[in-house]
Coordinates of C-alpha atoms in Angstrom, one line a residue:
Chain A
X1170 CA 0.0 0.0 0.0
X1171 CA 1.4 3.4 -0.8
X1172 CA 0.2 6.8 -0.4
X1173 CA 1.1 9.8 -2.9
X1174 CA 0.4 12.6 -0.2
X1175 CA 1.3 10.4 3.0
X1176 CA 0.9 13.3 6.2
X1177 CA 4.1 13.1 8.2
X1178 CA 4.1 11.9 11.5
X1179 CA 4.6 14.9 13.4
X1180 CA 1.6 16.7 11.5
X1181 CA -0.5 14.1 12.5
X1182 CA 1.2 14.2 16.0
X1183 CA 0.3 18.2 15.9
X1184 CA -3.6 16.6 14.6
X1185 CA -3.6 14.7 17.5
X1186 CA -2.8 17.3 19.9
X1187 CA -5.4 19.7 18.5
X1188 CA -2.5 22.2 17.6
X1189 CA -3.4 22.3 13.4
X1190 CA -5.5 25.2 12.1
X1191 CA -9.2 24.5 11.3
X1192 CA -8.6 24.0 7.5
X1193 CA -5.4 22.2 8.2
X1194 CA -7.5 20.0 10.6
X1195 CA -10.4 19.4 7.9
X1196 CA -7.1 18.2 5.3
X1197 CA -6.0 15.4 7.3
X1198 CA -8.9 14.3 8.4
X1199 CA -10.7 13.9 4.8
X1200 CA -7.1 12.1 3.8
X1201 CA -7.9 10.2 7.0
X1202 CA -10.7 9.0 5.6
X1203 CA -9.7 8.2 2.6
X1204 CA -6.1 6.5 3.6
X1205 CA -5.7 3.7 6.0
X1206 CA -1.6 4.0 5.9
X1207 CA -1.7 7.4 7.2
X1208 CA -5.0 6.9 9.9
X1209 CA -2.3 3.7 10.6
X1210 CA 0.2 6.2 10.9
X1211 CA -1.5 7.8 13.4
X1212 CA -2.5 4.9 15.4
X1213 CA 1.5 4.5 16.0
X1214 CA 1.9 8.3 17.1
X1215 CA -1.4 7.6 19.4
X1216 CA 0.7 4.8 20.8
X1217 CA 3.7 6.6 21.2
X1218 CA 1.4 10.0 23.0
X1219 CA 0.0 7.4 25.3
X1220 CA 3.7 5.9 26.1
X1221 CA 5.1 9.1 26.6
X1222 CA 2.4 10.2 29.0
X1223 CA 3.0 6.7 30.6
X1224 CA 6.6 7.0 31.2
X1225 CA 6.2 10.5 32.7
X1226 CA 3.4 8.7 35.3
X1227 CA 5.8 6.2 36.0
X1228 CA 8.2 8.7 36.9
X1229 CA 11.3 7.1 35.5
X1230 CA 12.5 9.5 33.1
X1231 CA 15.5 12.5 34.3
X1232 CA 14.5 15.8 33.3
X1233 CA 13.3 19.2 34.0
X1234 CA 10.0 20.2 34.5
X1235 CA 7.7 23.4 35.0
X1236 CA 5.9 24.2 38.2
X1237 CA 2.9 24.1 35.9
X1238 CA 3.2 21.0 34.7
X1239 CA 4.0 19.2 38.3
X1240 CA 0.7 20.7 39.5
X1241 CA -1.3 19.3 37.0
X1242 CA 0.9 16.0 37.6
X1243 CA -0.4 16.4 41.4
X1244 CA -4.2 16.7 40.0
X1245 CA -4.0 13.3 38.8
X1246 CA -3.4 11.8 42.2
X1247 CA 0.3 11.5 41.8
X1248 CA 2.4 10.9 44.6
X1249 CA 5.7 13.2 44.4
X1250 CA 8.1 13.5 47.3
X1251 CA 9.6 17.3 47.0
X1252 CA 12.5 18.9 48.2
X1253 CA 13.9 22.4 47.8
X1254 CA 17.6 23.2 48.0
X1255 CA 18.9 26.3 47.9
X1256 CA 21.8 27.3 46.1
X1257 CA 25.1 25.9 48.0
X1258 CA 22.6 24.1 50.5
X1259 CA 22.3 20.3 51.5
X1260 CA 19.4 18.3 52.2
X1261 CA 18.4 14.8 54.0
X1262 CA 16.3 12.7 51.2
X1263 CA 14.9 9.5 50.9
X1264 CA 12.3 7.6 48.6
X1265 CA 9.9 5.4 49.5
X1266 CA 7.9 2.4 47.8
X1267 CA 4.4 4.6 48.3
X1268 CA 6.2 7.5 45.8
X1269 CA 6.1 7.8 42.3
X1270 CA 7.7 11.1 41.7
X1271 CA 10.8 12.7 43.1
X1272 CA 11.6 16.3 42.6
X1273 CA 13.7 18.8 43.3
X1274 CA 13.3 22.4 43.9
X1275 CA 16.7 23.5 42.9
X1276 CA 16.9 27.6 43.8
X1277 CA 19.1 29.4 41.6
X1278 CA 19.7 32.6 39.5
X1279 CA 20.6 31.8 35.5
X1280 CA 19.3 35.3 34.1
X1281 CA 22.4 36.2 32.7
X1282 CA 23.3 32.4 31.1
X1283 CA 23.1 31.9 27.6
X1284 CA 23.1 28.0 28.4
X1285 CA 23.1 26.4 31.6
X1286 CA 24.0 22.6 31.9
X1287 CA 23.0 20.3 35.3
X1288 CA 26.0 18.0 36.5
X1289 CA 25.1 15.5 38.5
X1290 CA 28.3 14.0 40.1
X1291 CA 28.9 11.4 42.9
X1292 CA 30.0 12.2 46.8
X1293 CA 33.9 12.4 45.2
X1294 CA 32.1 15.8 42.9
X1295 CA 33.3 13.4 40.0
X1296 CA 30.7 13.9 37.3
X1297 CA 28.4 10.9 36.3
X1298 CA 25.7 12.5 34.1
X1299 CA 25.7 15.8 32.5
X1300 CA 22.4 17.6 30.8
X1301 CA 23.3 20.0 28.4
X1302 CA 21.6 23.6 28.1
X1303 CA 18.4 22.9 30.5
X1304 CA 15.8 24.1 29.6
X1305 CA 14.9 27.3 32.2
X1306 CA 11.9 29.1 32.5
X1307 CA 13.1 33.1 31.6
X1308 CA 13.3 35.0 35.0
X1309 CA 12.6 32.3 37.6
X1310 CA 14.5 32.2 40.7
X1311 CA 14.3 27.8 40.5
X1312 CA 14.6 25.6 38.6
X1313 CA 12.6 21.9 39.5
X1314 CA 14.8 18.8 38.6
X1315 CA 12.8 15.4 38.2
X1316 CA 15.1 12.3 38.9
X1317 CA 14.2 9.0 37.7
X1318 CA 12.2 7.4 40.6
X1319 CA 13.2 3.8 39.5
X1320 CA 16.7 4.7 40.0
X1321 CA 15.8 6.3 43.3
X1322 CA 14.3 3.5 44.3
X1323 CA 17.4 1.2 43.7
X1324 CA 19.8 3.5 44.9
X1325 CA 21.9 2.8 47.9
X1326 CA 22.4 5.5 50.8
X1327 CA 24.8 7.6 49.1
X1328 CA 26.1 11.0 48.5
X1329 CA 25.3 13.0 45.4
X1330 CA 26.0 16.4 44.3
X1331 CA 24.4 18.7 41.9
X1332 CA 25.9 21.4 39.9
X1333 CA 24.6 24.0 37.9
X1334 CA 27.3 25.6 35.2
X1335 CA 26.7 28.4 33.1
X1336 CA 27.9 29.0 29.6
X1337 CA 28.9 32.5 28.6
X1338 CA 28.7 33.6 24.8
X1339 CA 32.3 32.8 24.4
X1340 CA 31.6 29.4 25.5
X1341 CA 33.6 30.1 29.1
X1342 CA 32.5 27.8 32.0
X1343 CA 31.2 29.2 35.5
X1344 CA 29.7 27.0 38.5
X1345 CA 26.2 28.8 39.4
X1346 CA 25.7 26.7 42.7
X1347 CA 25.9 23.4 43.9
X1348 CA 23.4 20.9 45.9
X1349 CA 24.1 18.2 47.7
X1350 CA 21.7 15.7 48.6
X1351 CA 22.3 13.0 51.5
X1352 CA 20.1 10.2 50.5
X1353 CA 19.2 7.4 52.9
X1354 CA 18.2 3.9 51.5
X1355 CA 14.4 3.7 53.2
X1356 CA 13.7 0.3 51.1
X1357 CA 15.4 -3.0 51.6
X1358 CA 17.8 -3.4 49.5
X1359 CA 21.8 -3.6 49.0
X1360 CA 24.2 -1.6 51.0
X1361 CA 26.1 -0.4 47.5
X1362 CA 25.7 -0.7 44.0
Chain B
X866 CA -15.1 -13.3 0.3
X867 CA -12.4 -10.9 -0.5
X868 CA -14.3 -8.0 -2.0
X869 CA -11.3 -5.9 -4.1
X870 CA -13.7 -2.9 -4.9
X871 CA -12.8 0.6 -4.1
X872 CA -14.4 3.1 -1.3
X873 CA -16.5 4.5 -4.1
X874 CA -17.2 1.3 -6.1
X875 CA -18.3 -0.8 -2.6
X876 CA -20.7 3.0 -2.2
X877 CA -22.3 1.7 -5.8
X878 CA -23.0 -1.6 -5.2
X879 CA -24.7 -0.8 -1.4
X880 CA -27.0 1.5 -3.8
X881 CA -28.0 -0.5 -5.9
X882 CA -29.0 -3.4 -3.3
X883 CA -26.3 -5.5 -2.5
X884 CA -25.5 -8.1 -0.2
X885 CA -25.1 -7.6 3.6
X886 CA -21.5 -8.5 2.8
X887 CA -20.7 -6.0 1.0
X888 CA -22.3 -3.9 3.7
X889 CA -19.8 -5.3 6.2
X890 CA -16.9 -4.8 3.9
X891 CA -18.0 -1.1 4.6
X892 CA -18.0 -1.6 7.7
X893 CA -14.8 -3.0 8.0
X894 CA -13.3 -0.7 6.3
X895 CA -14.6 2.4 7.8
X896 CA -15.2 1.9 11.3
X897 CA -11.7 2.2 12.1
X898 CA -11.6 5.7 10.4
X899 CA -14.5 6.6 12.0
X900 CA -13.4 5.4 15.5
X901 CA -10.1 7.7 14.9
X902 CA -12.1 10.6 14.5
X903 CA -14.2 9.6 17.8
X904 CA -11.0 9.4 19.8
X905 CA -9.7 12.3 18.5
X906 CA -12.9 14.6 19.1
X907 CA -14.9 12.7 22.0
X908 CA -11.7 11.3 24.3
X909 CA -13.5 8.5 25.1
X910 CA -13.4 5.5 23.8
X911 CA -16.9 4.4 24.5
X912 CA -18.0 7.7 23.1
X913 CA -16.2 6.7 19.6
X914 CA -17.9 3.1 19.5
X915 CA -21.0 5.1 19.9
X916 CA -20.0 7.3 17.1
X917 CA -18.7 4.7 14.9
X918 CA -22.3 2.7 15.0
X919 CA -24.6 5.7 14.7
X920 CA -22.2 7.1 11.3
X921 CA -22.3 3.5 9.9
X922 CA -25.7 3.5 10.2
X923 CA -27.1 7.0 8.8
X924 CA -24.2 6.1 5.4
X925 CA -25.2 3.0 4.7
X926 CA -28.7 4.4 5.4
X927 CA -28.1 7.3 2.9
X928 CA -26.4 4.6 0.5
X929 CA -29.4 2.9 0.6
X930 CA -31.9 5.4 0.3
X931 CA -29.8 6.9 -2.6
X932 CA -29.7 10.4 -0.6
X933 CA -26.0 9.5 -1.0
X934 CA -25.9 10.3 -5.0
X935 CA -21.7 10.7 -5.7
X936 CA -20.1 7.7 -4.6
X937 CA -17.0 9.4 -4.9
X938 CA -17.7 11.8 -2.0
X939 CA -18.3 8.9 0.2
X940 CA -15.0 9.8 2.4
X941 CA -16.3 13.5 2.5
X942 CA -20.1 12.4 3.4
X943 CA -18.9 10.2 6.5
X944 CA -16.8 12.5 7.8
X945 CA -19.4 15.3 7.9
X946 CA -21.7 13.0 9.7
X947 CA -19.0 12.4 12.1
X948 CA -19.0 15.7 12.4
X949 CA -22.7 16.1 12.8
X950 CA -23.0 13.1 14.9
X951 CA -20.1 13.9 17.3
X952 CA -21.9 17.2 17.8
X953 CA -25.2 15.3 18.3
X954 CA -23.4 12.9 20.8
X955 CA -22.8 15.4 23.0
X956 CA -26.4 16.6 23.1
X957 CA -28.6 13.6 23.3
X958 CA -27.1 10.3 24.6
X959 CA -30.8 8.7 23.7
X960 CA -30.7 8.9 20.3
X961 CA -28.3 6.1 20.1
X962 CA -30.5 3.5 21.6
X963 CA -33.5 4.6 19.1
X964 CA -30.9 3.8 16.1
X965 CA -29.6 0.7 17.4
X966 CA -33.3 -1.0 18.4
X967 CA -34.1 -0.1 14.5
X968 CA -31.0 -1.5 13.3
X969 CA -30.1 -4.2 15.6
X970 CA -26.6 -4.9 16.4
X971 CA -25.5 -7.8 14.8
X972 CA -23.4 -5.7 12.1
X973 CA -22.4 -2.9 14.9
X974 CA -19.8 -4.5 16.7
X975 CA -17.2 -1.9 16.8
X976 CA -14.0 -3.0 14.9
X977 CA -10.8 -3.2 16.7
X978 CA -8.3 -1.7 15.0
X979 CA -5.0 -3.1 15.2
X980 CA -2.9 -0.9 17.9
X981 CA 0.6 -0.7 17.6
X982 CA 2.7 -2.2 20.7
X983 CA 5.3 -0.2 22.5
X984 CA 8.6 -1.4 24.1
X985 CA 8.3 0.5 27.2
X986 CA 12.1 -0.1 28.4
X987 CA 13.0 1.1 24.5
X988 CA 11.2 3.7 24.8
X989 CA 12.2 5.0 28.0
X990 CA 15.9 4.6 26.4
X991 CA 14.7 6.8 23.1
X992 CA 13.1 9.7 25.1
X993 CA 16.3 9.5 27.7
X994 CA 18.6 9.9 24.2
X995 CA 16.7 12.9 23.7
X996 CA 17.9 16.7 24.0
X997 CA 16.7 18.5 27.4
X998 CA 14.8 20.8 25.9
X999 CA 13.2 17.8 23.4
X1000 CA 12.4 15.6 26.2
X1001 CA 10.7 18.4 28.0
X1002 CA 8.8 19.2 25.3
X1003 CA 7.4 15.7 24.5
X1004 CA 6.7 14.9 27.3
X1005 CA 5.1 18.3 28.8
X1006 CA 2.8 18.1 25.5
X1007 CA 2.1 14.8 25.2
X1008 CA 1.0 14.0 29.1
X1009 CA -1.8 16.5 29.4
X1010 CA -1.9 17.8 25.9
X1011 CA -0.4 21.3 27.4
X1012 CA -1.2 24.4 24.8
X1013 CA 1.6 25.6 22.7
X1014 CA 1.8 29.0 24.4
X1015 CA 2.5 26.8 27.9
X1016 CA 4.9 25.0 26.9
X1017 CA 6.8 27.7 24.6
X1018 CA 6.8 30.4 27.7
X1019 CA 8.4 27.7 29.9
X1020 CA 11.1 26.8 27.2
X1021 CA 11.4 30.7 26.2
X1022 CA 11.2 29.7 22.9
X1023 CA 8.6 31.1 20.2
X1024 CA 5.8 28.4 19.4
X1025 CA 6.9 28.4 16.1
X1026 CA 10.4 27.0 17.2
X1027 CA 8.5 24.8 19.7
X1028 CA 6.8 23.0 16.5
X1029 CA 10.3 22.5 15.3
X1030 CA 12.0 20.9 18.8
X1031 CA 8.5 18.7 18.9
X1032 CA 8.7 17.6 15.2
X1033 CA 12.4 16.8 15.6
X1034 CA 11.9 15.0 18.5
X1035 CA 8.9 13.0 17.5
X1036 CA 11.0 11.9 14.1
X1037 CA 14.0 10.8 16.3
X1038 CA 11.3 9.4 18.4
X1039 CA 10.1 7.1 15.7
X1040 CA 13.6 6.3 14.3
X1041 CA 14.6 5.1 17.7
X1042 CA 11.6 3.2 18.4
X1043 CA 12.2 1.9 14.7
X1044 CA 9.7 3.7 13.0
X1045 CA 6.3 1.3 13.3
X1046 CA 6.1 0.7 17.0

């Protein structure tokens, strides 16, 4: 089966998500009609909505979020343990078996960053995962980092420290501030990794 | 019986008083289409089994009638009943039961279309792979269907470039996951 005028995935992703125009809308859904590779087509990008959407309920994924978007998360009977840190500050954390979201409320001023990356390093401050130019909402004074629940959950009591650099136009390096989070094992489980 | 007539061809032959097989080749054809449209517009998938019987019924109704006249349109005609009946729908929940006692329901079981399977573990490793600023934007659109403008003021990005970091990320998506999940 082949289709001529096959709509790419993304428009029908964009159809999906209500975000065409209204004749835009009334084009794809007439080919729609008319073409079961593309209504196929969007069957797969239904299934990969409905994935996504499932991943970010399961909480696994390492990224950063909006206040907005972790209230409506909330809404939908979410469990999320919080913590705020201020910038240069420690805190005591855990995770239990009852959560499904961890956060953290990482305080911090980026205005005058062109890019800002997260490091997150081990006890040593020897980096073990680095996310490149964060996305930061202009003008807020945090920043809310999600961590990966499933890896919370399996983590051992251990040490970690966070570290926001800032990237000049040049390119020039310059630490912003630095967390450090003293987690405690509250789930059976080994000692180390 | 494989029936190897086109959309508009299978419209002609339900006009002029065909079998009921060729009435459920119809069927099987354009219930899942319809059933698309439902989810799309009514969120619910009971709602778009309800829609998928009541458009079934008032085309081949019009096919049989011959209120239906250009067999060519047929795509265009069911989709403006969707649109009608979607509307309707959501104004009068009663009118399905009146349609279905007068048609019975022995050719309105609604079709299941064949959804795709996801490899959750993959999939967690494809949205992982991408960018910050592609992850966030996936996955703040996709898990409450977020506007645009919301998820644009929180990247500080135009919603114009948001379309791009969404479209990008939902090709790599795809790529990763293989392209048919």
């Amino acid at each position: 089966m082949i289709c001529p005028d096959a709509i790419d995935a993304a428009i029908l992703a964009d159809y999906w998500l209500s975000l065409l125009t209204a004749s835009e809308e009334e084009n794809v859904e007439l080919h729609l009609f008319e073409c079961d590779l593309c209504a196929s087509r969007l069957r797969e990008v239904i299934a990969l909505a409905d994935g996504i959407r499932n991943l970010a309920r399961s909480g696994s994924l390492r990224m950063i979020l909006s206040e907005a978007f972790l209230d409506q998360v909330a809404a939908d009977d979410v469990r999320i343990r919080k913590y705020s840190v201020p910038a240069g500050g420690a805190v005591e954390c855990t995770v239990t078996a009852g959560d499904d979201l961890l956060v953290a409320r990482l305080m911090a001023n980026c205005t005058n960053a062109a890019r800002v990356d997260l490091s997150l390093c081990d006890e040593r401050g020897i980096e073990q995962v680095r996310m490149p130019d964060i996305p930061l909402q202009p003008g807020a004074s945090h920043l809310i980092y999600h961590e990966s629940i499933t890896f919370a959950k399996a983590m051992p009591s251990n040490k970690m420290i966070a570290r926001l650099i800032a990237f000049d136009e040049a390119g020039s390096e310059t630490l912003i501030s630095e967390y450090a989070f003293n987690h405690t094992r509250s789930m059976p489980g080994p000692a180390a990794w | 019986m494989e029936i190897e007539l086109n959309d508009s061809e299978l419209a002609q032959q339900i006009a002029s008083g065909s079998s009921q097989e060729v009435e459920a080749e119809l069927f099987s054809r354009m219930a899942p289409r319809i059933r698309l449209y439902g989810l799309r517009h009514l969120w619910d998938s009971h709602a778009a089994d309800d829609l998928t019987q009541q458009v079934i019924i008032t085309t081949l109704e019009a096919l049989r009638s011959g209120r239906l006249k250009e067999h060519d349109k047929l795509a265009s005609f069911v989709l403006g009943t969707c649109r009608m009946t979607a509307l309707d729908l959501r104004r009068n929940a009663h009118r399905q039961e009146r349609l279905l006692q007068q048609f019975g329901v022995s050719l309105l079981t609604p079709a299941e279309p064949h959804t795709p399977s996801l490899d959750h573990d993959r999939l967690t490793r494809c949205v992982q792979h991408l960018k910050e600023r592609e992850r966030t934007a996936v996955v703040m659109t996709f898990y409450n269907e977020q506007t645009g403008a919301e998820v644009a003021g929180f990247l500080g990005v135009s919603e114009a470039n948001l379309r791009v970091i969404r479209h990008r990320a939902i090709h790599q998506l795809r790529q990763c996951m293989g392209v048919s999940l």
